[in-house]
Structure formats: C-alpha cells, structure tokens
Coordinates of C-alpha atoms in Angstrom, one line a residue:
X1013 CA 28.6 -40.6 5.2
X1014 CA 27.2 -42.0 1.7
X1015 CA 25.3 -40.1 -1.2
X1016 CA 22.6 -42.3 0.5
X1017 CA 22.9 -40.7 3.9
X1018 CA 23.0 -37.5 2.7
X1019 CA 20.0 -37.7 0.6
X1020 CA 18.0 -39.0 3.5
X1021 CA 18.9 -35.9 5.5
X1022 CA 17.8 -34.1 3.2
X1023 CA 14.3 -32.4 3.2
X1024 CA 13.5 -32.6 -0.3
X1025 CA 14.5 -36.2 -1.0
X1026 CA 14.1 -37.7 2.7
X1027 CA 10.6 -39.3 2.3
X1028 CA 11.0 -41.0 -0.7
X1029 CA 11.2 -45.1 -0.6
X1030 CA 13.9 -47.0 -0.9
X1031 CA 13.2 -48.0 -4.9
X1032 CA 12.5 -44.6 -5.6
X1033 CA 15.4 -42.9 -3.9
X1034 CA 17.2 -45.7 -5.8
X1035 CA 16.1 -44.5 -9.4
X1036 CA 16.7 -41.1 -8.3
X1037 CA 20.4 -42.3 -7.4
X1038 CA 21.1 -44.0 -10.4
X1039 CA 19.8 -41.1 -12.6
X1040 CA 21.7 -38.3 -10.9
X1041 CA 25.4 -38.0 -9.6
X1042 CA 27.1 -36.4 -6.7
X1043 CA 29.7 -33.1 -8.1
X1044 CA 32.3 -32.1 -5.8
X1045 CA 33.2 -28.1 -6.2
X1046 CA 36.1 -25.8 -5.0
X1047 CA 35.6 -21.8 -4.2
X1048 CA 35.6 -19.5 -7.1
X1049 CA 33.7 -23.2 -9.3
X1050 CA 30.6 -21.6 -11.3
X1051 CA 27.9 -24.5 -11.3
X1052 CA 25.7 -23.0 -13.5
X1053 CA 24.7 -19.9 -15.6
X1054 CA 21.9 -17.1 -15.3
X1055 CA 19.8 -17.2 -18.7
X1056 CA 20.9 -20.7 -20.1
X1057 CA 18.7 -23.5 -20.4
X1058 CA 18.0 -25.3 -16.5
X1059 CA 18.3 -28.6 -17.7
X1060 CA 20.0 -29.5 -14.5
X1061 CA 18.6 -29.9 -11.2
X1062 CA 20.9 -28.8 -8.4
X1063 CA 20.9 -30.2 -4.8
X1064 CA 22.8 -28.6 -2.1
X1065 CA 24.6 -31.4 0.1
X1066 CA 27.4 -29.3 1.7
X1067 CA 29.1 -26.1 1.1
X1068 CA 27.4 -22.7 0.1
X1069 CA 26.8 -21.2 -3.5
X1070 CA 26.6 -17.7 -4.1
X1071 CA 23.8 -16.8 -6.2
X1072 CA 23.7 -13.5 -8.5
X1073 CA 22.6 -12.0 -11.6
X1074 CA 23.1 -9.2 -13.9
X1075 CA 22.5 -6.1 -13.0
X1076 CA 22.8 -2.3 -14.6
X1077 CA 25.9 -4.1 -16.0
X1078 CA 27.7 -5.7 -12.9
X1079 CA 27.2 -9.2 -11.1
X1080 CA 24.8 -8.4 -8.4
X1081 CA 24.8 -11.1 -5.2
X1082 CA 21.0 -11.9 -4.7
X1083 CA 21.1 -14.5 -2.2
X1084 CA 23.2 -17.6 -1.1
X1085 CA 22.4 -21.5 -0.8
X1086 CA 23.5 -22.9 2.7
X1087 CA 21.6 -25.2 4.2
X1088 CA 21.9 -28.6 3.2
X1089 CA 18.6 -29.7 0.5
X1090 CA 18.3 -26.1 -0.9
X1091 CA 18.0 -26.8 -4.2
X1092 CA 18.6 -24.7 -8.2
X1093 CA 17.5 -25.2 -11.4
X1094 CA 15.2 -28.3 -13.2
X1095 CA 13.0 -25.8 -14.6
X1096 CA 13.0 -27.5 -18.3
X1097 CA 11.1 -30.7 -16.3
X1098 CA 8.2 -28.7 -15.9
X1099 CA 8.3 -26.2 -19.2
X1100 CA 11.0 -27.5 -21.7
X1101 CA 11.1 -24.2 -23.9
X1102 CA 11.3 -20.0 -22.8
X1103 CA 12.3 -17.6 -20.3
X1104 CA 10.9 -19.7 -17.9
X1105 CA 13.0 -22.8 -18.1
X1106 CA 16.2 -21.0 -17.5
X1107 CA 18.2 -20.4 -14.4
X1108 CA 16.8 -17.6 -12.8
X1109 CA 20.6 -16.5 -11.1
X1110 CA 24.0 -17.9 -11.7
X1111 CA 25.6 -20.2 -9.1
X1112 CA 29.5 -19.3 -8.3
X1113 CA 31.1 -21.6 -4.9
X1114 CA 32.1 -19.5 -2.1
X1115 CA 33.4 -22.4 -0.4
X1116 CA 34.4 -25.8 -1.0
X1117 CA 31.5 -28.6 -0.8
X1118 CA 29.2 -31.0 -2.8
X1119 CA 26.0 -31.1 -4.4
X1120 CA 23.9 -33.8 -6.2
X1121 CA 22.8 -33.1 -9.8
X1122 CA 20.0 -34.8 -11.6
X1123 CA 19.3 -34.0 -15.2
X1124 CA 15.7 -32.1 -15.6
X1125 CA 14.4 -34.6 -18.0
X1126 CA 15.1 -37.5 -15.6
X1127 CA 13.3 -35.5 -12.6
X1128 CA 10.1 -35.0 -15.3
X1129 CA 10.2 -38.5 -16.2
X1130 CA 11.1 -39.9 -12.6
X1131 CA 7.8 -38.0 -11.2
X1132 CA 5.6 -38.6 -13.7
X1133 CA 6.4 -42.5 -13.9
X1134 CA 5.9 -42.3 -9.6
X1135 CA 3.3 -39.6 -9.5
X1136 CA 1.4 -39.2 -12.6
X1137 CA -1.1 -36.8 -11.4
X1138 CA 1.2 -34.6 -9.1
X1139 CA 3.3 -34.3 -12.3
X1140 CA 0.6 -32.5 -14.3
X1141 CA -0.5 -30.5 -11.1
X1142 CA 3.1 -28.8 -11.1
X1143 CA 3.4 -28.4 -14.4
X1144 CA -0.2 -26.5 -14.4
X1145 CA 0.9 -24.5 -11.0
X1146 CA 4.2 -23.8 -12.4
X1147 CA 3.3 -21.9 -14.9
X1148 CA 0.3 -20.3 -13.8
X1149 CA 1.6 -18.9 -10.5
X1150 CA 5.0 -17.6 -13.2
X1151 CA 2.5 -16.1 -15.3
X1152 CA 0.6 -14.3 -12.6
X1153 CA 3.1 -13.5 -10.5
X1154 CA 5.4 -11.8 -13.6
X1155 CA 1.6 -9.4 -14.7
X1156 CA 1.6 -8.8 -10.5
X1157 CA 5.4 -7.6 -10.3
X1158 CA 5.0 -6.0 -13.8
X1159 CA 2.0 -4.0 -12.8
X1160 CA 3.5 -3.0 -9.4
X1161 CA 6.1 -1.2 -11.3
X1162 CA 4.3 0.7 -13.6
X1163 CA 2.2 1.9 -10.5
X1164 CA 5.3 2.8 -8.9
X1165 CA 6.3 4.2 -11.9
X1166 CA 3.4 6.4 -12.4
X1167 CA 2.7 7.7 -8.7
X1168 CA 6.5 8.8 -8.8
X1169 CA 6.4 10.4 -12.0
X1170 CA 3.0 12.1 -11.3
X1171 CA 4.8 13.1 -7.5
X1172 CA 7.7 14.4 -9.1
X1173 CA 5.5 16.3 -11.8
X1174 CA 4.0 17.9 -8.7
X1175 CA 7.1 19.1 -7.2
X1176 CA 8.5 20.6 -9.9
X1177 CA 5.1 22.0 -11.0
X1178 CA 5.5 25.3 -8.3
X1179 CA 9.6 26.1 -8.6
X1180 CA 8.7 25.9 -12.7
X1181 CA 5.7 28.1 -12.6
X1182 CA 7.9 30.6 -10.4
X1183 CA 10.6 30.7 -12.5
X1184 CA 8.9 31.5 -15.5
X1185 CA 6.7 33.9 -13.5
X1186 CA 10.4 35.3 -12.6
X1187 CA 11.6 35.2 -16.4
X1188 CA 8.6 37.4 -17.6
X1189 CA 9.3 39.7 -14.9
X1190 CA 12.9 40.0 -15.5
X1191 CA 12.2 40.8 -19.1
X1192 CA 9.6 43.2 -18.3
X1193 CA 12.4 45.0 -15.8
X1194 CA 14.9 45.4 -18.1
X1195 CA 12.6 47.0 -20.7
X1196 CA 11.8 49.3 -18.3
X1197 CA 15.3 49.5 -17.6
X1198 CA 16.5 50.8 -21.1
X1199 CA 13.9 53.0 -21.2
X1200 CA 14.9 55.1 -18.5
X1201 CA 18.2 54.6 -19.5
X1202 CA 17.3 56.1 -22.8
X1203 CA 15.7 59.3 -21.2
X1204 CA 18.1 60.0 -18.9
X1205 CA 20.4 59.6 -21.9
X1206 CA 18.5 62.2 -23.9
X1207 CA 18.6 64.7 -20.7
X1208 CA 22.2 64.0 -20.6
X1209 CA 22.7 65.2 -24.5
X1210 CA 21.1 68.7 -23.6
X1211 CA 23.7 69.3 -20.9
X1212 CA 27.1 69.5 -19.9
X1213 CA 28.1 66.1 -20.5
X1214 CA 30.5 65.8 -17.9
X1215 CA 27.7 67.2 -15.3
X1216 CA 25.5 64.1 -17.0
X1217 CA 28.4 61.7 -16.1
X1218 CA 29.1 63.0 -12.5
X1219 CA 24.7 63.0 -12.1
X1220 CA 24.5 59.4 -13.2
X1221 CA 28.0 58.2 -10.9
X1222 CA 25.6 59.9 -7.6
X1223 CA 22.8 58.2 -8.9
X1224 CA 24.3 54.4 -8.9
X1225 CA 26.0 55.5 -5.6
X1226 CA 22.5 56.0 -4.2
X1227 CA 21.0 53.3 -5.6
X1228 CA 24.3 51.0 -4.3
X1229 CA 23.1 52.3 -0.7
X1230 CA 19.6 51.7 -1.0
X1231 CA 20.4 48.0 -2.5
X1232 CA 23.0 47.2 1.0
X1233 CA 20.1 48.8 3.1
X1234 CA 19.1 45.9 6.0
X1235 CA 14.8 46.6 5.8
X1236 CA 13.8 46.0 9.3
X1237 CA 10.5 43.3 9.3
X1238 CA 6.8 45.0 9.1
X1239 CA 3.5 44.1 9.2
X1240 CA 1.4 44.1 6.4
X1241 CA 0.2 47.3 7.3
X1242 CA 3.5 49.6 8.0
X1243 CA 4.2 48.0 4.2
X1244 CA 1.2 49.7 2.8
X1245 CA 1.8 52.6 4.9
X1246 CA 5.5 52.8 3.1
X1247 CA 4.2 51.9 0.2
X1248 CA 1.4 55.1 0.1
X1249 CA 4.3 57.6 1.6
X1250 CA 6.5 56.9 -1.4
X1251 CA 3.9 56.8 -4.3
X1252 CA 2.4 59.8 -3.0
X1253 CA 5.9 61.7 -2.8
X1254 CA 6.5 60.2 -6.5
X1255 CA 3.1 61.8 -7.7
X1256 CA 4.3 65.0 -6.4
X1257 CA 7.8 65.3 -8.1
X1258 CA 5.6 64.3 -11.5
X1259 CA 6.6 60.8 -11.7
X1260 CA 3.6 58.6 -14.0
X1261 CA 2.5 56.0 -12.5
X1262 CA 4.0 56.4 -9.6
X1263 CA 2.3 53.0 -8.1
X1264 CA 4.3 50.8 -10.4
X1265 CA 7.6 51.4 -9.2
X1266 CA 6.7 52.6 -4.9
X1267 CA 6.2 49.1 -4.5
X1268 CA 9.8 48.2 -4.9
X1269 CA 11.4 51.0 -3.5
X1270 CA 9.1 50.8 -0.8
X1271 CA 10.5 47.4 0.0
X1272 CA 14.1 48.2 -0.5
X1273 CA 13.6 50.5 2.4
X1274 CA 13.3 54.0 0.5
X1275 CA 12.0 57.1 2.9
X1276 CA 11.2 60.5 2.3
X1277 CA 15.0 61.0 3.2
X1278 CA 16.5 59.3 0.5
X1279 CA 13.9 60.4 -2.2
X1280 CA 14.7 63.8 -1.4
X1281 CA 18.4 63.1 -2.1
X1282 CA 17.1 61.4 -5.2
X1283 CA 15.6 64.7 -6.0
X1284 CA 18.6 66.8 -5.6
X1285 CA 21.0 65.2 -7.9
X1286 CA 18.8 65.9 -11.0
X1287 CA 16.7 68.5 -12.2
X1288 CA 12.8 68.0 -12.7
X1289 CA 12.5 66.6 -15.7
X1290 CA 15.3 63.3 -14.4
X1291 CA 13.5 62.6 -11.5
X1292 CA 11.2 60.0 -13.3
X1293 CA 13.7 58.3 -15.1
X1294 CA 15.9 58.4 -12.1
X1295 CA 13.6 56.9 -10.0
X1296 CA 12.2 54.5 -12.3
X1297 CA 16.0 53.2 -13.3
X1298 CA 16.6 52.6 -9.8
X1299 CA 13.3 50.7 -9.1
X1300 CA 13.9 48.6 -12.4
X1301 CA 17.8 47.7 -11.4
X1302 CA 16.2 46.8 -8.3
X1303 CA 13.1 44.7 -9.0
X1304 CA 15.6 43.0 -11.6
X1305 CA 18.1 42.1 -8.8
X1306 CA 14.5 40.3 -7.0
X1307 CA 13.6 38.3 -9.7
X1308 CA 17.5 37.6 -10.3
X1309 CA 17.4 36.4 -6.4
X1310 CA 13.9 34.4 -7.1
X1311 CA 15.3 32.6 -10.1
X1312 CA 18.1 31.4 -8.3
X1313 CA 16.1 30.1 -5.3
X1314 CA 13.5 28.4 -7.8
X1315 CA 16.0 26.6 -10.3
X1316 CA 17.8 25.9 -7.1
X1317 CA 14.8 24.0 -5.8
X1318 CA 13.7 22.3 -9.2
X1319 CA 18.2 21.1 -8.8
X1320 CA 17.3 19.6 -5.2
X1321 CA 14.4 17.9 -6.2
X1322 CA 16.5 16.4 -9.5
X1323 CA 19.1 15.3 -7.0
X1324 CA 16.3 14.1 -4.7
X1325 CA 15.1 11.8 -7.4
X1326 CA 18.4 10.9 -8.7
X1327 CA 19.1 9.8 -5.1
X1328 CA 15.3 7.8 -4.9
X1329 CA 16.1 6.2 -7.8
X1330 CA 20.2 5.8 -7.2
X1331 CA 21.0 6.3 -10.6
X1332 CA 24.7 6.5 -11.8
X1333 CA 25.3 4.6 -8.2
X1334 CA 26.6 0.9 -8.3
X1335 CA 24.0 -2.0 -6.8
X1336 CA 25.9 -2.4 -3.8
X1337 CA 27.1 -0.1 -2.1
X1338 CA 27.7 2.0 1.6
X1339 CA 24.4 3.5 2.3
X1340 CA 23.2 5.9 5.1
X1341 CA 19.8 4.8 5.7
X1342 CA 18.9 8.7 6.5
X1343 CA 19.6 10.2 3.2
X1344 CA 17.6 7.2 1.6
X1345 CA 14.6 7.8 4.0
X1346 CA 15.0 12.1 3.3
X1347 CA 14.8 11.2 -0.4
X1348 CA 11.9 9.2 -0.1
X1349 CA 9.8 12.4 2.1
X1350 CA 11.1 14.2 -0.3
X1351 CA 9.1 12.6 -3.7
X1352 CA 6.2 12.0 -1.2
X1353 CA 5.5 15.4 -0.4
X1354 CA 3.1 16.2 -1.8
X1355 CA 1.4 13.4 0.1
X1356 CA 2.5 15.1 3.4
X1357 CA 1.1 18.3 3.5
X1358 CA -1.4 17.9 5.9
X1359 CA 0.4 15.2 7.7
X1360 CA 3.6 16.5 10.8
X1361 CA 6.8 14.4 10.1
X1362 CA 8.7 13.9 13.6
X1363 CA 11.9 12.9 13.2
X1364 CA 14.4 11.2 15.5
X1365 CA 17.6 10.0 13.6
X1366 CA 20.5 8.7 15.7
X1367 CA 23.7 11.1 15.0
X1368 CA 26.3 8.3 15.5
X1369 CA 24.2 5.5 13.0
X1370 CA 26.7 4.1 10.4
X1371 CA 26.4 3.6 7.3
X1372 CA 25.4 -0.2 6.2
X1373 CA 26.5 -2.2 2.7
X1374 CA 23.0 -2.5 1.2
X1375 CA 21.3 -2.1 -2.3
X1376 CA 20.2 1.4 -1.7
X1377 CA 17.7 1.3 -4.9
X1378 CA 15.8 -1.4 -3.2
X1379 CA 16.0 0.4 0.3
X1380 CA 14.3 3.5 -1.5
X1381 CA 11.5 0.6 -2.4
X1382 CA 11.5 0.0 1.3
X1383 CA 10.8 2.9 2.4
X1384 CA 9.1 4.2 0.0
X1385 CA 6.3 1.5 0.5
X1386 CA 6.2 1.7 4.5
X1387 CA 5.9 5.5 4.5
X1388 CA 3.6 5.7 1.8
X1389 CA 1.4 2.6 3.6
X1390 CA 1.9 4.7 6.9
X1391 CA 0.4 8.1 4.9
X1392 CA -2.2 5.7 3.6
X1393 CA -3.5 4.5 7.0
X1394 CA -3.8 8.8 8.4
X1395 CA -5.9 9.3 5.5
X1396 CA -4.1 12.4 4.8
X1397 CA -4.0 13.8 8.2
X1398 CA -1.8 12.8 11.1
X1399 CA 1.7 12.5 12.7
X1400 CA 4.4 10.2 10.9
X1401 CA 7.4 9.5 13.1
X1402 CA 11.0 8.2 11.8
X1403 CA 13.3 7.2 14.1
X1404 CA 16.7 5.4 13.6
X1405 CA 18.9 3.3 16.1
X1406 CA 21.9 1.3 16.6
X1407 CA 21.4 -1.7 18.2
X1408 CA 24.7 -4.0 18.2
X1409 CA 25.9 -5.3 14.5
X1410 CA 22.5 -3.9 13.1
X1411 CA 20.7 -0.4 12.5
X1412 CA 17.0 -0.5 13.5
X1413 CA 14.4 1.7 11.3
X1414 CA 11.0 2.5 12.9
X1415 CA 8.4 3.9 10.6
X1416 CA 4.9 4.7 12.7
X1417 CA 1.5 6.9 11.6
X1418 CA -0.8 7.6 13.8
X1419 CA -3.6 6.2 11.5
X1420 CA -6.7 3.8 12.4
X1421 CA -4.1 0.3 13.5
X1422 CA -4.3 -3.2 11.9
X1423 CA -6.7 -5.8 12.9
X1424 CA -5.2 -8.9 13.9
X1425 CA -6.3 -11.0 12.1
X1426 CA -4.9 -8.9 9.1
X1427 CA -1.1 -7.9 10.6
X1428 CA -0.5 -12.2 10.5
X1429 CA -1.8 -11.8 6.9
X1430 CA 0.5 -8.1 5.5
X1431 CA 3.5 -10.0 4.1
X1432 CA 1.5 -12.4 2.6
X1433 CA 1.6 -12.1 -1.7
X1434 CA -1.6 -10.4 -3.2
X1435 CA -2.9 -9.6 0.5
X1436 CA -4.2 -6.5 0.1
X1437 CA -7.4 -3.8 2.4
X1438 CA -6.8 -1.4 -0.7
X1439 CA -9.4 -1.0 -3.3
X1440 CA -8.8 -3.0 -6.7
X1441 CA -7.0 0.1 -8.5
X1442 CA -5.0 1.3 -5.2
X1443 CA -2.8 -1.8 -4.7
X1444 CA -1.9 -5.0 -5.5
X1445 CA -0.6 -6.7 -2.3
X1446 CA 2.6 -7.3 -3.3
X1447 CA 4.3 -4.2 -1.7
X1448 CA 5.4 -5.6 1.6
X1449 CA 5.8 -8.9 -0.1
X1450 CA 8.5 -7.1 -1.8
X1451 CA 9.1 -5.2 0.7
X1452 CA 9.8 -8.3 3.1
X1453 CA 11.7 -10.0 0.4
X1454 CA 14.4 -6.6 0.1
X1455 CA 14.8 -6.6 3.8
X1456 CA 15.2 -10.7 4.8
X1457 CA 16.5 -12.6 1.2
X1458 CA 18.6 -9.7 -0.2
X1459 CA 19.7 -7.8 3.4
X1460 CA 19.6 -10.8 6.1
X1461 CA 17.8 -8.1 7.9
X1462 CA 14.1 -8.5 9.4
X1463 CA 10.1 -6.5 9.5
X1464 CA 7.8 -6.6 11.5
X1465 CA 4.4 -4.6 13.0
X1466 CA 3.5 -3.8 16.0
X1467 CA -0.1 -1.9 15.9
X1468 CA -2.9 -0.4 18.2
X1469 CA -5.7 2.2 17.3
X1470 CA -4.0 5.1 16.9
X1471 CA -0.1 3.8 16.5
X1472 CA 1.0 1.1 13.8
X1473 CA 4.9 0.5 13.9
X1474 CA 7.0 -0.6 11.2
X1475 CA 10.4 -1.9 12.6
X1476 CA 13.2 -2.8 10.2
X1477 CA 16.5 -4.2 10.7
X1478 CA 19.7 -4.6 8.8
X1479 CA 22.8 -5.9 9.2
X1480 CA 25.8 -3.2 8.8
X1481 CA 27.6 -5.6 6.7
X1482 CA 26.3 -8.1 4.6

C-alpha cells in the first residue's frame, strides 16, 4: 500500500482532491518508528503535525514528578501536534503530551507552517474560522477547568473545615477541663498533705495507699447502663451523703463519682479510712483523678477523629501516593462519604460492596474526582433528604460501580445532554457543567472504562465501569 493509499483511508485526509492531497504529499513525509522511539515532546514548540498511519503511540505527561500515561493513539488518522499553524507563539502552540512508540509502525508528518499555509491557500475563510475557534474555545475552556477547581477546592476545604470544626471544639473543651482537674487535683493533694503533717506519718502513708486502693476499685468498676433518671437519682444519693460528711460543694464532684458507680457502700468505706476533716479532700482527689482519666479518654477519641479525618483527606486527595497505582475502589468511595458528610446528615447511605472485588490499576486521585462528583450530584438531586445507595460488582475483566439517590430523576431530554461540556440544571454560582464532562473523560480516555444513567422519578443510577488492568 502507498503513502497515497494510506492517506485516502484515512479520515482526516480522505476527502481531499487529488491536487490537494498532492501538495499535502509533497509538503509532508512518511516517518517509520520502532518501540521505545519518542516522536515528540510535551512543552516544546508543535511545529509538527503528526498523523497516525499504523502502529500505536503512547501519550503521557508530567506529573507530581513521574511520566503519567494519559491516553494512547491507535486507530489509523488520529492525529498530534500542528498547533503553531493556528497560534505561532505560547502555551498554546505546544504539545499538549509527549508521544513515546509502544509498537513498531508509521506515521506521516507535515510541518505546522505548511498545514497553515496549505489551508489558507485552499480555504481562506475556514482558515481564519479555526484560528478564531481555536483560541477561543482554549481560552474558555482553560477559565472553565480553572474555575471547576477552585470550586472543588473551596467546597472541600470548607467540608473539611466542618469536620474538624466538632473533634477540635471537644478537645479543647477536654483541654480546659483537664487543666481545671488537675488544679483541683493538687489542691486536695495539698490538704490531705497538711492533715498528713499533724499525724503519724507512717499512719498518713498507710491512709493514702487505702485511698488509691479504693479509688483503683472504683476506676475497674463495670457501671451497669441507666436511664437518665436512675442517673440523677445516683447523682442526688451521693451529693446528699457528701453534704452530710461536710464536703463543700458537694454537687461538683457527685457527678463523677456518681458515674463511676460510687454507692452509699463504698462512700462509707471512704469515710472510714480518714478522720473528718480528710473526708473532703479524699473524696474530691478521687473525683479529680477520675474526671481527669474522662477527659484523658475524650482527648484521645477526639484527636483520634480529627487523625481519621486527616487520613481521610490524605486518602481523597492521594497525596504522597504515585499516579498510577492498585486501587480498591471502596476505600476511594469511603473517603469520598467521608469529606461529604456533612452533606449526608439527613440523607441514609445503604451500602452494598462486593467482598471478593479486586483491586484495579487506576489513577486513584482522579477516581476520588469521580466519585466525588456522582455522589455529590446524587446528594444534589435528594435536596438534602433521601436514601443514597453504593453498590460494587464484578462482572468479568471489569468492576461495576453503581451510585443511585432517590432524588426527583432526569428528564430525557436532559440525561442525552449530562456529559455534554458546560451542560449544566444548576444555578450560575452552583456549577459549571463541566463535572461529568470530566467526570466522563476520567472514566473512558484515561480508564478505558464507561458511564452511563439510567433514571426514573424517584431512582437516577449512575453505573461505572473499569477495566481491572489498564
């Protein structure tokens, strides 16, 4: 077969004449590459237009430091490149990605000036036409993709601000508390102490040794579950048996005891370890060593959720994690419920993941952007109210993702319109239409995966699949 024949099969060149498939012959050349060949270079000038005949070119770009694989050229009259015939200077007459041969094969280069000139000689008008698209539809689309991000940015920031909003308050709530315990702490610490110096000091010592004994045995005590009620009923018994052994403010410190499951029993034991004038003290070291141990367990549980939602993030946004890499689809999806949740509050989350679903060689940061957009449209659609199911499957080669609300359903005539750029039902400042453009983009160009909708009043479905390898 001759360059002739090929260009003739080929869409973009096949419905030229013969004179001007001629020039266009005589102005380009046929290049012959081997596996491993790179044709051309991300960020350098594309003054080369590149025409796939045969073969297939890997295409990737730089990424958090590493070679990222974007996409590939296959099919024969895919074409690369010629940017500079359109816009001879800036970022956007460079090659977008860099072009590396997986396989062996040929392609037929033309030189961007001569594709400028060649056009505007044959088709003066359509010439200036591209030229004015060109860079009107790159301008656009870059404010589009830039403002999508910053949206992102923001609702994710002002989600995770949320989040942390409650464990932070809690903990210092927790802090202030602590401090306050162990001032009261040292304080009955100090008048036991100065009890102590008016007696036998080794009576003091053997007093204090039966003190922390008791107050060991009231921490291990298991507090069997009350109602509200039998609590304040506790509560009262205690404070009241405080009162009458002289303790002040005897309602500051029944609370805790009450709750570490002190009775009458164990106060009176309290009792007969010191004389009168330790019983205070005694009681109020106890309660403090006690509430402090609460506020130590609080602290914990509160920095321990502010660390899980850190690591939550950390997973939504997959830092310190390479581009590509093995992904389980579940954690991705649990990451992404987790920054949303403060969008799901009034909304039930069923899930139903597979237990056998491998994992799947993706580009988990752009998954999170997958799923981040279909859940969030699916919590948009309940207008805060409903029943979100997730489900996972695995059907053959592929895992299949289902994302369904039980919101209001998509029209129609909309659902052949939602992967459509800039298609948008949201108001102005709630979206931009490009989020299951991208959305679509992640899941069939980067993936080889596929999205679609299925919808009805009352049940829109999401369904994603994606290839377990690559």
């Amino acid at each position: 077969m001759t360059l002739e024949d090929d260009l003739r099969t080929t869409p973009l060149t096949s419905t030229l004449s013969v004179d001007h498939l001629a020039e266009l012959m005589c102005a380009g050349r046929e290049v012959a590459f081997e596996p491993g060949d790179e044709l051309f270079h991300e960020g350098r000038p594309a003054e080369e237009l590149w025409v796939l005949l045969d073969g297939t070119i890997e295409l990737s770009k730089r990424t958090g430091g590493q070679q990222v694989a974007v996409a590939a050229m296959k099919d024969r009259g895919q074409w690369a490149g010629g940017f500079t015939a359109w816009t001879a200077t800036g970022a956007d007459a460079v090659y977008r990605a860099s072009g590396r041969a997986l396989t062996g094969g040929r392609m037929f280069v033309v030189p961007s000036s001569e594709v400028g000139r060649l056009v505007g000689e044959w088709l003066p008008f359509a010439k200036h036409m591209i030229m004015g698209i060109y860079g009107t539809v790159r301008s656009i689309d870059a404010t589009a993709r830039e403002q999508e991000k910053l949206v992102a940015l923001g609702m994710h920031a002002a989600r995770m601000a949320h989040e942390l909003n409650n464990p932070a308050a809690a903990s210092l709530r927790a802090v202030e508390g602590l401090r306050e315990a162990c001032s009261e702490m040292l304080l009955s610490l100090g008048a036991l102490a100065e009890n102590a110096a008016e007696s036998d000091p080794a009576t003091a010592a053997v007093r204090f040794v039966a003190l922390d004994k008791l107050r060991l045995e009231l921490a291990e005590r298991t507090v069997v579950a009350e109602s509200p009620v039998e609590r304040m009923d506790r509560e009262e018994l205690v404070g009241t048996w405080l009162a009458d052994h002289g303790v002040h403010q005897a309602w500051e410190i029944a609370a805790v005891l009450a709750s570490a499951g002190a009775d009458i029993e164990w106060l009176d034991r309290l009792a007969s370890l010191n004389d009168p004038r330790e019983v205070g003290p005694s009681a109020r070291w106890v309660s403090s060593v006690l509430n402090a141990g609460q506020l130590l367990d609080q602290l914990a549980d509160t920095t321990s959720r502010i660390a899980n939602l850190i690591d939550a993030a950390k997973s939504y946004s997959q830092m310190d994690r390479a581009p590509l890499q093995d992904v389980d689809v579940r954690d991705g999806i649990e990451s992404t419920l987790t920054m949303l949740g403060s969008n799901l509050k009034a909304i039930a989350v069923e899930r139903s993941f597979a237990i056998d679903l491998p994992k799947i060689e993706a580009f988990a940061a752009e998954l999170t952007q997958v799923w981040t957009n279909l859940i969030g449209n699916a919590i948009d659609a309940m207008s805060g109210g409903g029943t979100l199911r997730l489900a996972t499957r695995l059907d053959g080669d592929h895992i299949v993702v289902e994302v369904t609300d039980s919101g209001h359903g998509i029209d129609a005539d909309v659902l052949k319109q939602v992967f459509e750029p800039f298609f948008t039902t949201k108001p102005l400042t709630k979206g931009t239409g490009l989020g299951l453009d991208i959305t679509r983009r992640i899941v069939a160009e980067r993936h080889g995966g596929s999205i679609g909708f299925v919808s009805r009043p009352g049940e829109t479905t999401a369904t994603v699949r994606l290839p377990i390898r690559r």
